[in-house]
């Protein structure tokens, strides 16, 4: 990234990325020390990739002392699933899959239908059931406060009641780096070590640490169609309208999520430096450009979080 | 990305233009993107508001939008080529004192907005007091709405004088006055042509250049042990006896080869290596997260502290502290039993005495106070079940600050700042 007029850092100053890394590592160790059964939520996306790297660093040369859980909608990009299995295999961490498909098959949740159908919201039920089943008392998420206005209000240690619900009005005050980790059985805490990171920090860190990514983040030719200004991949899980024609174009993904609601962006960026330059210059937020599900109402994210979403 | 981070808190009542100021800083630094702005414009129109309401950017909760007030701290991010900024946007009302305390606890700098027409209000004084209590070293008094007082230098000087007078009663490290108009952008990002008499920097210029590196305590070595790293990899014989003490440096500079002391045992050893996943480092300083390997095999666990032999914190069970009480339902009373979490150590604690309650508006001390209610601040004495390793909060925010937890509800009910200990 071309930055002009960089100030020289003094001898005992940390750079922005080193500061954020140190904070995240401290948070991860705090969780490992104080909770009995933590788990790291992992989607295979860029934030998850950074989280896994931070976890490896926090406990090095020891192993990551908690398993990783993927909430699998069954509608993921195949490239991401391939990456997930390979990367977690290398890391030597245990993978737990919370499957939305199994929940549908068991009749616990109902598959949405119609043109706007997406399983995104169904992830909440699968997540909460898995947390309960495994008795997890802390779940790391890769959410950042810069992503969305409701997230900007959430604590780093976000208390969830026995129903997994977030109540923004009764959040625990969070002072200095002293985190209150106490829960009763059945309750848990969502922990967000990347709270203070921005999208650009994530990309800067991926570049610095030379972290491998699923290839859908880099530009490639893909068959897409346009819906409500968002470029969705032509895929078997979405019902296209007669006016939604498929065409081939050069795109990359800014976020990784369910194929039915995660949009691609037009881009020719094939290197990390190109991506960083594009993100630094963009005039549209990550979620605004790529997440169809945030558009359903002004408080869509808050409402989902209240129900127990990430 | 070699820039550093400045954390700042903003304070000021609803009508002082705080949202407008934050909106302008974000907008002019390209941190509000088009889709966010479109959404805010749409909502503003839907509500029948004439102007785009920038407060809707920061008021992210349904209840805040409904009531038009800020309920909780929101964190905002923006960057310039020189620095990255984290803004703790804290609500101004007295009933949200705890949120101001929360926002200020991690801030290097506070911007307090004052309406140039109204001058200093009770709230301005309260905000200034709270930020200095929390040891925010840099304070900016942004005198806003200068456009509504004809950019009068006289008015600016009047408020400046009045505040300087008040600030002499507080422990202010560094105080800067900037006349601005958040609405028109005068002296926010660019220096204003409307106030040629003002020779200081714009607010952003000040934020980009204020020197914060020396605010940390780099003298007194404090390393609270957070996690013991004991890799159990049978394949690697070198790791069989590995015992690393992981933590975040809370004070001082540690070097390999330094003599160190372990608390509570008082036993000494030497730092063999300071390691991270990226390799060994020669020195570690706040807020680095590192792992220490010692030359001797000591019994060290989470909650212990590593320091230099001739520079120890107080090892204390009796603690004298300023406490900001945060519980809705229960008051703090002598005899209350709570939990204290201080660095990486948690202990039971008994509230022995309330020395006084401080009126945060007048700074008057009420020595007859028998309890502290929600959002009240007072000086109390505590006795802990196990010794804590504490410094005066003034000397070190990380080893001088603690939280109080109600064991019944698990809520964080208080924030404490150590005044003395024995």
XYZ file of C-alpha atoms in Angstrom:
732
model
C 0.000 0.000 0.000
C 1.356 3.404 -0.829
C 1.457 5.440 2.333
C 2.995 8.844 2.293
C 4.719 10.720 5.040
C 5.034 7.810 7.455
C 6.111 8.872 10.910
C 9.089 6.990 12.256
C 8.169 4.841 15.213
C 10.177 5.346 18.347
C 12.157 2.635 20.059
C 9.418 1.488 22.398
C 6.451 1.932 20.096
C 4.458 -0.820 18.475
C 3.163 -0.500 14.951
C -0.585 -0.636 14.458
C -0.524 -4.315 13.453
C 1.772 -5.288 16.312
C -0.512 -3.469 18.757
C -3.594 -5.256 17.423
C -1.812 -8.596 17.397
C -0.671 -8.198 21.020
C -4.190 -7.279 22.134
C -5.722 -10.286 20.344
C -3.127 -12.698 21.724
C -3.748 -11.383 25.252
C -7.500 -11.936 24.781
C -7.037 -15.475 23.481
C -4.799 -16.419 26.397
C -7.265 -14.899 28.840
C -10.007 -17.123 27.436
C -7.842 -20.258 27.479
C -6.893 -19.528 31.094
C -10.336 -18.721 32.466
C -12.835 -20.874 30.583
C -13.253 -24.645 30.738
C -14.460 -25.255 27.206
C -13.696 -22.580 24.632
C -14.163 -23.047 20.895
C -13.035 -21.015 17.910
C -15.648 -20.358 15.246
C -14.131 -20.782 11.804
C -15.732 -20.115 8.433
C -12.672 -20.300 6.224
C -12.921 -16.582 5.524
C -10.194 -13.991 5.941
C -11.071 -13.061 9.533
C -11.121 -16.738 10.561
C -7.772 -17.233 8.897
C -6.292 -14.382 10.913
C -7.897 -15.744 14.101
C -6.382 -19.178 13.587
C -2.952 -17.650 13.015
C -3.291 -15.575 16.209
C -4.310 -18.684 18.164
C -1.278 -20.542 16.861
C 0.930 -17.648 17.935
C -0.688 -17.189 21.359
C 0.111 -20.703 22.588
C 3.286 -21.397 20.637
C 5.245 -23.652 20.929
C 2.277 -25.426 22.507
C -0.762 -26.538 20.538
C -3.923 -24.442 20.185
C -5.788 -25.516 23.345
C -9.300 -25.511 21.903
C -11.154 -27.015 18.952
C -12.467 -25.167 15.929
C -16.117 -25.189 14.881
C -17.587 -24.499 11.467
C -21.267 -23.712 11.205
C -21.907 -25.275 7.830
C -24.962 -24.099 5.922
C -24.425 -26.737 3.256
C -24.334 -23.931 0.716
C -20.676 -23.054 0.925
C -18.241 -22.361 -1.850
C -16.448 -25.672 -2.615
C -13.099 -23.846 -2.733
C -13.600 -22.688 0.845
C -14.459 -26.169 2.112
C -11.353 -27.578 0.473
C -9.269 -24.825 2.067
C -10.890 -25.370 5.480
C -10.014 -29.040 5.639
C -6.477 -28.564 4.399
C -5.618 -25.595 6.632
C -7.061 -27.137 9.796
C -5.250 -30.377 9.015
C -1.958 -28.496 8.838
C -2.727 -26.677 12.077
C -3.515 -29.957 13.810
C -6.668 -28.636 15.441
C -9.863 -30.609 15.862
C -12.770 -29.594 13.616
C -16.347 -29.757 14.807
C -19.052 -29.196 12.199
C -22.427 -27.800 13.198
C -24.597 -28.691 10.232
C -27.615 -26.695 9.140
C -28.525 -29.512 6.733
C -28.783 -31.958 9.638
C -31.023 -29.530 11.486
C -33.286 -29.277 8.450
C -33.315 -33.054 7.977
C -34.241 -33.530 11.628
C -37.105 -31.083 11.240
C -35.674 -28.655 13.813
C -35.621 -25.733 11.438
C -37.502 -25.009 8.263
C -35.772 -24.393 4.990
C -36.780 -20.979 3.663
C -38.198 -20.938 0.184
C -38.612 -18.480 -2.638
C -36.369 -16.157 -4.485
C -34.751 -14.639 -1.389
C -34.251 -17.927 0.398
C -31.038 -18.135 2.353
C -29.891 -20.420 5.100
C -27.845 -17.686 6.664
C -30.255 -17.074 9.487
C -30.596 -20.782 10.184
C -26.968 -20.804 11.293
C -28.051 -19.413 14.643
C -30.000 -22.537 15.600
C -27.205 -24.875 14.519
C -24.641 -22.789 16.380
C -26.638 -22.645 19.611
C -27.420 -26.341 19.551
C -23.737 -27.199 19.062
C -22.679 -24.866 21.858
C -25.142 -26.568 24.165
C -24.321 -30.078 23.034
C -20.575 -29.621 23.524
C -20.962 -27.507 26.658
C -18.895 -24.658 25.276
C -18.636 -21.722 27.676
C -16.766 -19.389 25.330
C -16.896 -19.080 21.551
C -14.391 -16.944 19.660
C -15.747 -15.056 16.678
C -13.864 -13.073 14.076
C -16.343 -10.168 13.992
C -14.957 -6.642 13.771
C -16.606 -3.501 15.084
C -15.979 -1.685 11.804
C -18.239 -4.107 9.948
C -21.613 -2.963 11.122
C -23.206 -0.419 13.440
C -24.631 -2.947 15.900
C -21.232 -4.622 16.135
C -19.687 -1.259 16.988
C -21.700 -1.420 20.204
C -20.679 -4.887 21.248
C -18.126 -5.707 23.900
C -15.012 -7.772 23.230
C -16.350 -10.277 25.792
C -20.022 -10.422 24.871
C -22.224 -12.165 27.390
C -24.917 -14.535 26.072
C -27.679 -15.933 28.242
C -28.858 -19.539 28.327
C -30.721 -18.929 25.063
C -27.612 -17.499 23.398
C -29.218 -14.071 23.276
C -27.372 -10.752 23.250
C -28.983 -7.917 25.182
C -27.265 -4.662 24.202
C -28.776 -2.849 27.166
C -27.241 -4.987 29.872
C -23.709 -5.366 28.614
C -20.916 -5.596 31.128
C -18.775 -2.484 31.288
C -15.348 -3.301 29.894
C -12.405 -1.502 31.483
C -8.691 -1.474 30.613
C -7.717 -5.017 29.665
C -9.529 -6.577 32.614
C -12.246 -8.841 31.255
C -15.053 -10.317 33.306
C -15.263 -13.935 32.180
C -17.756 -15.278 34.703
C -20.753 -17.291 33.516
C -23.223 -19.724 34.986
C -23.683 -23.148 33.494
C -25.614 -22.896 30.230
C -24.560 -19.322 29.585
C -21.582 -18.479 27.452
C -19.491 -15.609 26.209
C -18.734 -14.706 22.616
C -15.233 -13.332 22.417
C -14.120 -11.040 19.599
C -10.344 -10.563 19.598
C -10.512 -8.707 16.259
C -12.954 -6.079 17.569
C -10.470 -3.254 17.028
C -9.273 -4.381 13.607
C -10.524 -2.861 10.371
C -10.885 -4.608 7.035
C -7.638 -2.997 5.947
C -5.818 -4.240 9.061
C -6.941 -7.785 8.218
C -5.539 -7.532 4.713
C -2.354 -5.892 5.965
C -1.882 -8.735 8.442
C -2.584 -11.416 5.841
C 0.067 -9.817 3.629
C 2.567 -9.452 6.460
C 2.115 -12.983 7.734
C 1.873 -14.394 4.198
C -1.276 -16.290 5.105
C -2.823 -18.577 2.544
C -6.377 -17.785 1.413
C -9.122 -19.640 -0.416
C -8.629 -18.644 -4.037
C -12.064 -17.027 -4.358
C -10.561 -13.948 -2.667
C -8.382 -13.369 -5.713
C -9.876 -12.341 -8.994
C -11.094 -15.053 -11.315
C -13.660 -15.690 -14.057
C -17.027 -16.693 -12.643
C -20.583 -17.163 -13.809
C -22.748 -14.687 -11.925
C -26.083 -12.907 -12.056
C -27.119 -9.574 -10.640
C -29.748 -9.163 -7.936
C -30.462 -5.908 -6.166
C -27.063 -4.579 -7.202
C -25.221 -7.590 -5.828
C -23.361 -10.096 -8.019
C -24.319 -13.570 -6.849
C -22.609 -16.721 -8.070
C -24.666 -18.921 -10.325
C -25.194 -21.860 -7.987
C -27.606 -24.722 -7.491
C -28.982 -23.354 -4.189
C -30.530 -20.189 -5.453
C -33.681 -19.704 -7.469
C -33.149 -17.211 -10.243
C -35.937 -15.100 -11.637
C -36.539 -14.929 -15.399
C -34.979 -11.440 -15.477
C -31.804 -12.569 -13.721
C -29.518 -13.634 -16.504
C -26.264 -15.427 -15.908
C -23.113 -13.978 -17.433
C -19.413 -14.518 -17.013
C -17.177 -11.816 -15.601
C -13.981 -11.221 -13.620
C -14.684 -11.005 -9.899
C -13.289 -11.677 -6.474
C -14.920 -12.016 -3.052
C -14.511 -9.552 -0.244
C -16.143 -11.835 2.299
C -16.834 -15.526 2.433
C -20.247 -16.779 3.431
C -23.237 -18.661 2.211
C -23.395 -18.797 -1.627
C -26.999 -17.659 -1.614
C -26.349 -14.266 -0.078
C -22.651 -13.450 -0.459
C -21.898 -11.203 -3.383
C -18.791 -10.931 -5.518
C -17.138 -7.675 -6.543
C -15.808 -6.860 -9.989
C -12.053 -6.807 -9.716
C -8.890 -7.727 -11.520
C -6.822 -7.935 -8.323
C -4.744 -11.075 -8.470
C -2.178 -10.156 -5.817
C -2.592 -9.134 -2.182
C -1.119 -5.722 -2.927
C -3.811 -5.141 -5.560
C -6.512 -6.095 -3.061
C -5.111 -3.785 -0.407
C -5.012 -0.930 -2.910
C -8.623 -1.629 -3.899
C -9.859 -1.800 -0.310
C -8.008 1.403 0.563
C -9.739 3.191 -2.302
C -13.224 1.690 -2.135
C -16.232 3.839 -1.370
C -18.481 0.969 -0.307
C -18.324 -1.072 2.885
C -17.609 -4.753 2.929
C -21.056 -5.771 4.094
C -22.832 -3.214 1.949
C -21.206 -4.554 -1.150
C -21.484 -8.231 -0.452
C -24.152 -9.144 2.071
C -27.689 -9.328 0.813
C -29.014 -10.351 4.230
C -28.058 -7.080 5.901
C -30.459 -5.213 3.700
C -33.668 -6.652 5.067
C -34.001 -3.928 7.699
C -32.086 -1.146 9.384
C -31.430 -3.272 12.441
C -31.007 -6.632 10.662
C -27.711 -7.421 12.312
C -28.828 -6.318 15.761
C -31.913 -8.505 15.475
C -29.902 -11.526 14.382
C -27.390 -10.974 17.180
C -30.145 -10.726 19.746
C -31.276 -14.175 18.620
C -27.826 -15.592 19.128
C -26.090 -14.994 15.807
C -22.345 -14.360 15.707
C 1.325 -0.096 7.817
C 3.907 1.271 10.183
C 1.669 3.864 11.765
C 0.744 3.715 15.435
C -2.615 3.849 17.171
C -4.101 6.705 19.172
C -7.122 5.853 21.291
C -9.394 8.746 22.098
C -12.662 9.298 23.885
C -15.107 12.029 22.989
C -17.369 13.645 25.524
C -19.930 16.392 25.515
C -23.680 16.599 25.806
C -26.032 15.711 22.976
C -26.345 19.225 21.678
C -22.694 20.113 21.765
C -22.146 18.653 18.308
C -20.274 15.495 19.190
C -21.898 13.367 16.518
C -21.343 16.062 13.942
C -17.686 16.259 14.888
C -17.187 12.510 14.721
C -19.135 12.440 11.475
C -16.850 15.055 9.996
C -13.648 13.347 11.133
C -14.890 10.084 9.683
C -16.171 11.670 6.513
C -13.100 13.745 5.804
C -10.850 10.765 6.409
C -12.936 8.634 4.015
C -14.109 6.378 6.800
C -17.781 6.825 6.085
C -18.442 5.012 2.888
C -21.152 5.761 0.368
C -23.527 2.981 1.311
C -23.416 3.987 4.982
C -24.052 7.583 4.082
C -26.894 6.582 1.744
C -28.461 4.552 4.542
C -28.222 7.477 6.944
C -29.671 9.885 4.388
C -32.560 7.519 3.735
C -33.291 7.097 7.448
C -33.065 10.834 8.025
C -35.585 11.454 5.238
C -37.870 8.715 6.498
C -37.889 10.421 9.848
C -38.749 13.712 8.248
C -35.514 15.355 9.288
C -34.330 18.230 7.159
C -30.628 17.520 7.345
C -28.745 14.268 7.195
C -28.523 13.157 10.796
C -24.951 11.966 11.273
C -25.824 10.696 14.735
C -27.582 7.809 12.987
C -24.162 6.603 11.912
C -22.991 6.104 15.440
C -26.250 5.241 17.152
C -26.316 1.632 16.048
C -28.951 0.166 18.327
C -32.666 0.076 17.636
C -33.403 1.663 21.008
C -30.954 4.487 20.371
C -32.521 5.259 17.046
C -35.981 5.137 18.513
C -35.149 7.390 21.414
C -32.619 9.553 19.600
C -30.059 9.171 22.354
C -26.776 7.365 22.682
C -27.022 4.558 25.197
C -23.707 2.852 25.109
C -20.115 3.358 24.082
C -19.562 2.821 20.361
C -16.124 2.335 18.952
C -15.256 3.981 15.643
C -12.183 3.596 13.496
C -10.466 5.922 11.112
C -7.010 6.388 9.759
C -4.891 9.051 8.156
C -1.510 8.402 6.570
C 0.099 9.387 9.871
C -1.920 7.501 12.429
C -4.777 5.114 13.104
C -7.499 6.228 15.500
C -9.920 4.330 17.703
C -12.673 6.606 18.965
C -14.667 5.635 22.026
C -17.849 7.592 21.423
C -19.287 7.933 24.915
C -22.698 9.231 25.890
C -22.754 12.446 27.878
C -25.635 12.097 30.316
C -24.874 11.712 33.987
C -26.746 8.395 34.021
C -24.093 7.058 31.682
C -21.101 7.945 33.848
C -20.099 4.298 33.813
C -19.919 4.355 30.033
C -17.668 7.405 30.120
C -15.440 5.666 32.626
C -15.392 2.596 30.373
C -14.452 4.626 27.297
C -11.819 6.650 29.124
C -10.129 3.609 30.676
C -8.393 2.696 27.424
C -7.965 6.191 25.970
C -4.775 8.176 25.481
C -6.638 11.399 24.832
C -10.063 12.884 25.448
C -11.861 15.517 23.402
C -14.413 17.436 25.429
C -16.804 19.538 23.409
C -18.141 22.789 24.733
C -20.791 24.913 23.053
C -19.185 28.353 22.606
C -22.537 30.069 23.228
C -23.219 28.283 26.492
C -19.687 28.083 27.842
C -18.696 25.596 30.500
C -21.547 23.473 31.734
C -21.757 21.153 34.680
C -21.242 18.348 32.187
C -18.012 19.797 30.799
C -16.600 19.859 34.305
C -17.802 16.347 35.019
C -16.304 15.004 31.809
C -13.001 16.739 32.502
C -12.921 15.324 36.004
C -13.741 11.778 34.886
C -11.089 11.751 32.185
C -8.422 12.988 34.572
C -9.545 10.516 37.245
C -9.000 7.782 34.672
C -5.563 9.275 33.929
C -6.208 10.158 30.333
C -3.022 12.154 29.904
C -4.077 14.434 27.059
C -7.143 16.592 27.157
C -8.504 18.698 24.303
C -11.176 21.230 25.005
C -12.839 21.718 21.630
C -14.847 24.917 21.799
C -17.511 24.257 19.199
C -20.079 26.302 17.309
C -17.646 29.195 16.942
C -19.652 30.165 13.830
C -22.550 31.041 16.142
C -20.471 33.506 18.170
C -19.020 35.269 15.113
C -15.756 33.430 15.526
C -15.064 35.647 18.503
C -11.591 35.389 19.943
C -12.819 37.077 23.080
C -15.431 34.371 23.680
C -12.826 31.668 23.104
C -10.409 33.281 25.576
C -13.166 33.630 28.155
C -14.010 29.928 28.087
C -10.345 29.009 27.979
C -9.646 31.061 31.069
C -12.598 29.668 32.945
C -11.583 26.106 32.148
C -7.912 26.667 32.965
C -9.050 27.874 36.352
C -11.145 24.757 36.908
C -8.426 22.441 35.553
C -5.945 23.681 38.150
C -7.926 21.561 40.628
C -7.456 18.477 38.456
C -4.497 16.346 37.544
C -4.283 17.312 33.870
C -1.160 16.218 32.031
C -1.531 18.133 28.807
C -4.292 20.541 27.935
C -5.053 21.987 24.492
C -7.801 24.420 23.476
C -9.075 24.433 19.908
C -11.886 26.692 18.600
C -13.905 24.781 16.013
C -17.120 24.604 14.087
C -17.875 20.928 13.597
C -20.766 21.791 11.309
C -18.719 23.949 8.943
C -15.447 22.141 9.451
C -13.493 25.080 10.883
C -10.259 23.824 12.489
C -11.451 20.224 12.400
C -9.318 18.892 9.575
C -8.097 22.127 8.022
C -7.118 25.354 9.705
C -9.937 27.887 9.494
C -9.722 31.109 7.541
C -12.482 32.431 9.787
C -10.260 32.451 12.855
C -6.996 33.990 11.695
C -6.321 34.925 15.324
C -5.956 31.268 16.262
C -2.416 30.085 15.718
C -2.666 26.502 16.947
C -3.219 23.295 15.008
C -6.492 21.928 13.666
C -7.992 19.157 15.782
C -6.924 16.427 13.370
C -3.422 17.833 13.124
C -3.185 17.759 16.904
C -4.505 14.183 17.051
C -1.979 13.109 14.455
C 0.961 14.663 16.247
C 0.343 14.463 19.967
C 3.133 12.453 21.551
C 1.760 9.500 23.506
C 4.628 7.014 23.496
C 6.019 8.333 26.775
C 2.680 7.982 28.587
C 3.318 4.347 29.392
C 5.393 3.406 32.389
C 8.667 2.139 30.909
C 10.526 2.267 34.220
C 8.870 -0.171 36.617
C 8.942 -3.720 35.261
C 5.593 -5.447 35.761
C 4.741 -8.751 34.115
C 1.506 -10.358 35.342
C 1.657 -14.038 34.450
C -1.335 -14.853 32.321
C -0.847 -18.368 31.060
C 1.776 -21.047 31.536
C 2.842 -22.562 28.220
C 3.751 -26.230 28.654
C 3.836 -27.938 25.268
C 3.233 -31.642 25.553
C 4.690 -32.771 22.273
C 6.301 -36.138 22.880
C 7.882 -36.003 19.447
C 10.085 -33.066 20.389
C 12.433 -33.844 23.301
C 13.522 -30.227 23.489
C 10.047 -29.280 24.634
C 9.803 -31.836 27.424
C 10.903 -29.417 30.118
C 9.611 -26.257 28.480
C 7.861 -23.905 30.897
C 7.068 -20.528 29.421
C 5.306 -17.731 31.271
C 3.051 -15.919 28.855
C 1.611 -12.486 29.459
C 1.339 -8.908 28.326
C 3.985 -6.512 29.647
C 2.185 -4.074 31.955
C 5.179 -1.875 32.719
C 8.899 -1.386 32.205
C 11.270 -2.932 29.704
C 12.340 -6.547 30.152
C 15.570 -7.830 28.651
C 17.083 -11.276 28.361
C 19.667 -11.626 31.135
C 17.773 -9.386 33.576
C 17.516 -10.430 37.211
C 13.860 -10.851 38.120
C 11.777 -11.569 41.176
C 8.679 -13.707 41.388
C 5.729 -12.590 43.510
C 4.317 -13.741 45.837
C 7.275 -16.074 46.627
C 9.998 -13.409 46.543
C 12.335 -15.894 44.847
C 14.691 -14.533 42.232
C 15.935 -15.820 38.906
C 17.121 -14.480 35.585
C 15.361 -14.144 32.227
C 16.891 -16.758 29.937
C 14.905 -15.824 26.840
C 11.975 -13.720 25.761
C 10.164 -15.566 23.017
C 7.274 -15.084 20.618
C 6.016 -17.314 17.822
C 8.135 -15.179 15.494
C 11.322 -15.878 17.393
C 13.295 -14.489 20.294
C 13.202 -10.795 21.104
C 15.899 -8.857 22.948
C 13.471 -6.598 24.801
C 9.806 -6.542 25.714
C 7.790 -3.451 26.628
C 4.097 -2.549 27.063
C 1.797 -3.717 25.534
C 3.773 -6.581 23.960
C 2.434 -10.101 24.497
C 5.422 -12.372 25.014
C 6.564 -15.532 26.798
C 9.392 -15.505 29.347
C 11.713 -18.417 29.973
C 13.599 -18.241 33.283
C 16.937 -19.797 34.190
C 15.601 -21.447 37.339
C 12.704 -23.766 37.835
C 10.318 -21.757 39.991
C 6.719 -22.620 40.762
C 4.948 -19.833 38.912
C 1.314 -19.778 37.907
C -1.365 -17.502 36.505
C -2.039 -14.523 38.747
C 1.593 -14.246 39.876
C 3.798 -11.344 38.875
C 7.358 -10.978 37.661
C 9.232 -7.755 38.462
C 12.777 -6.552 39.165
C 14.183 -7.460 42.612
C 14.624 -3.884 43.797
C 11.500 -2.457 42.227
C 8.424 -4.227 43.490
C 4.772 -3.248 43.481
C 2.960 -3.265 46.818
C 2.028 -6.794 47.866
C -1.176 -5.856 49.603
C -4.451 -7.039 51.055
C -5.557 -3.619 52.236
C -6.314 -1.354 49.351
C -7.395 2.255 49.265
C -9.044 3.136 45.974
C -11.353 5.422 44.065
C -14.315 3.358 42.898
C -16.814 4.156 40.184
C -19.939 2.172 41.077
C -21.773 0.633 38.132
C -24.513 -1.603 39.510
C -28.131 -0.776 38.708
C -29.826 -2.649 41.482
C -27.463 -2.660 44.420
C -25.498 0.034 46.213
C -21.925 -0.327 47.418
C -21.980 -0.465 51.204
C -19.393 -1.264 53.865
C -19.518 -4.983 54.572
C -20.307 -5.891 50.932
C -18.449 -8.958 49.729
C -17.457 -8.989 46.090
C -14.839 -10.337 43.725
C -11.936 -8.244 42.532
C -10.195 -8.915 39.240
C -6.839 -7.188 39.085
C -4.438 -7.959 36.205
C -4.680 -11.742 35.918
C -5.623 -12.383 39.537
C -9.129 -12.753 40.976
C -9.846 -12.722 44.705
C -12.685 -12.233 47.143
C -12.856 -8.762 48.589
C -14.593 -7.095 51.497
C -15.605 -3.445 51.388
C -14.407 -2.052 54.707
C -15.194 1.595 54.613
C -16.433 4.400 52.435
C -14.133 7.345 53.138
C -16.115 9.796 51.062
C -18.396 10.168 48.079
C -17.241 12.659 45.504
C -19.720 14.970 43.839
C -18.466 14.689 40.263
C -19.890 18.079 39.389
C -18.581 20.206 42.259
C -15.720 17.928 43.385
C -17.147 18.281 46.905
C -16.314 15.368 49.223
C -19.192 14.020 51.268
C -17.516 12.276 54.193
C -20.821 11.211 55.732
C -21.733 9.059 52.737
C -22.754 5.554 53.720
C -23.117 4.026 50.293
C -22.380 4.557 46.626
C -25.246 4.306 44.158
C -25.144 3.696 40.408
C -22.803 6.168 38.675
C -21.430 7.536 41.934
C -17.733 7.758 42.638
C -16.091 7.521 46.028
C -12.994 6.612 47.900
C -13.196 3.262 49.660
C -10.998 0.859 51.569
C -11.014 -2.804 50.656
C -9.565 -5.952 52.138
C -8.790 -8.820 49.792
C -8.637 -12.518 50.627
C -5.300 -12.892 48.815
C -2.607 -10.279 48.284
C -2.672 -8.330 45.050
C 0.451 -6.833 43.441
C -0.576 -3.255 42.941
C 0.808 0.121 41.980
C -0.809 3.478 42.375
C -3.135 3.999 39.411
C -1.301 7.242 38.741
C 1.898 5.322 38.216
C 0.470 2.514 36.122
C -3.060 2.161 34.786
C -2.709 -1.579 34.240
C -1.396 -2.541 37.674
C -3.416 0.172 39.419
C -6.838 -0.538 37.903
C -9.270 -3.320 38.841
C -12.868 -4.356 38.378
C -15.356 -5.473 41.003
C -17.699 -8.350 40.209
C -20.907 -9.328 42.017
C -20.679 -13.035 42.728
C -24.429 -13.428 42.682
C -25.140 -11.872 39.302
C -21.657 -12.107 37.743
C -22.098 -8.478 36.683
C -19.182 -6.044 36.618
C -20.333 -3.627 39.287
C -17.366 -1.357 39.843
C -14.165 0.058 38.441
C -11.400 0.801 40.898
C -8.267 2.891 40.787
C -5.667 2.284 43.474
C -4.684 5.287 45.576
C -2.641 3.431 48.170
C -2.033 -0.079 49.487
C -0.378 -1.921 52.322
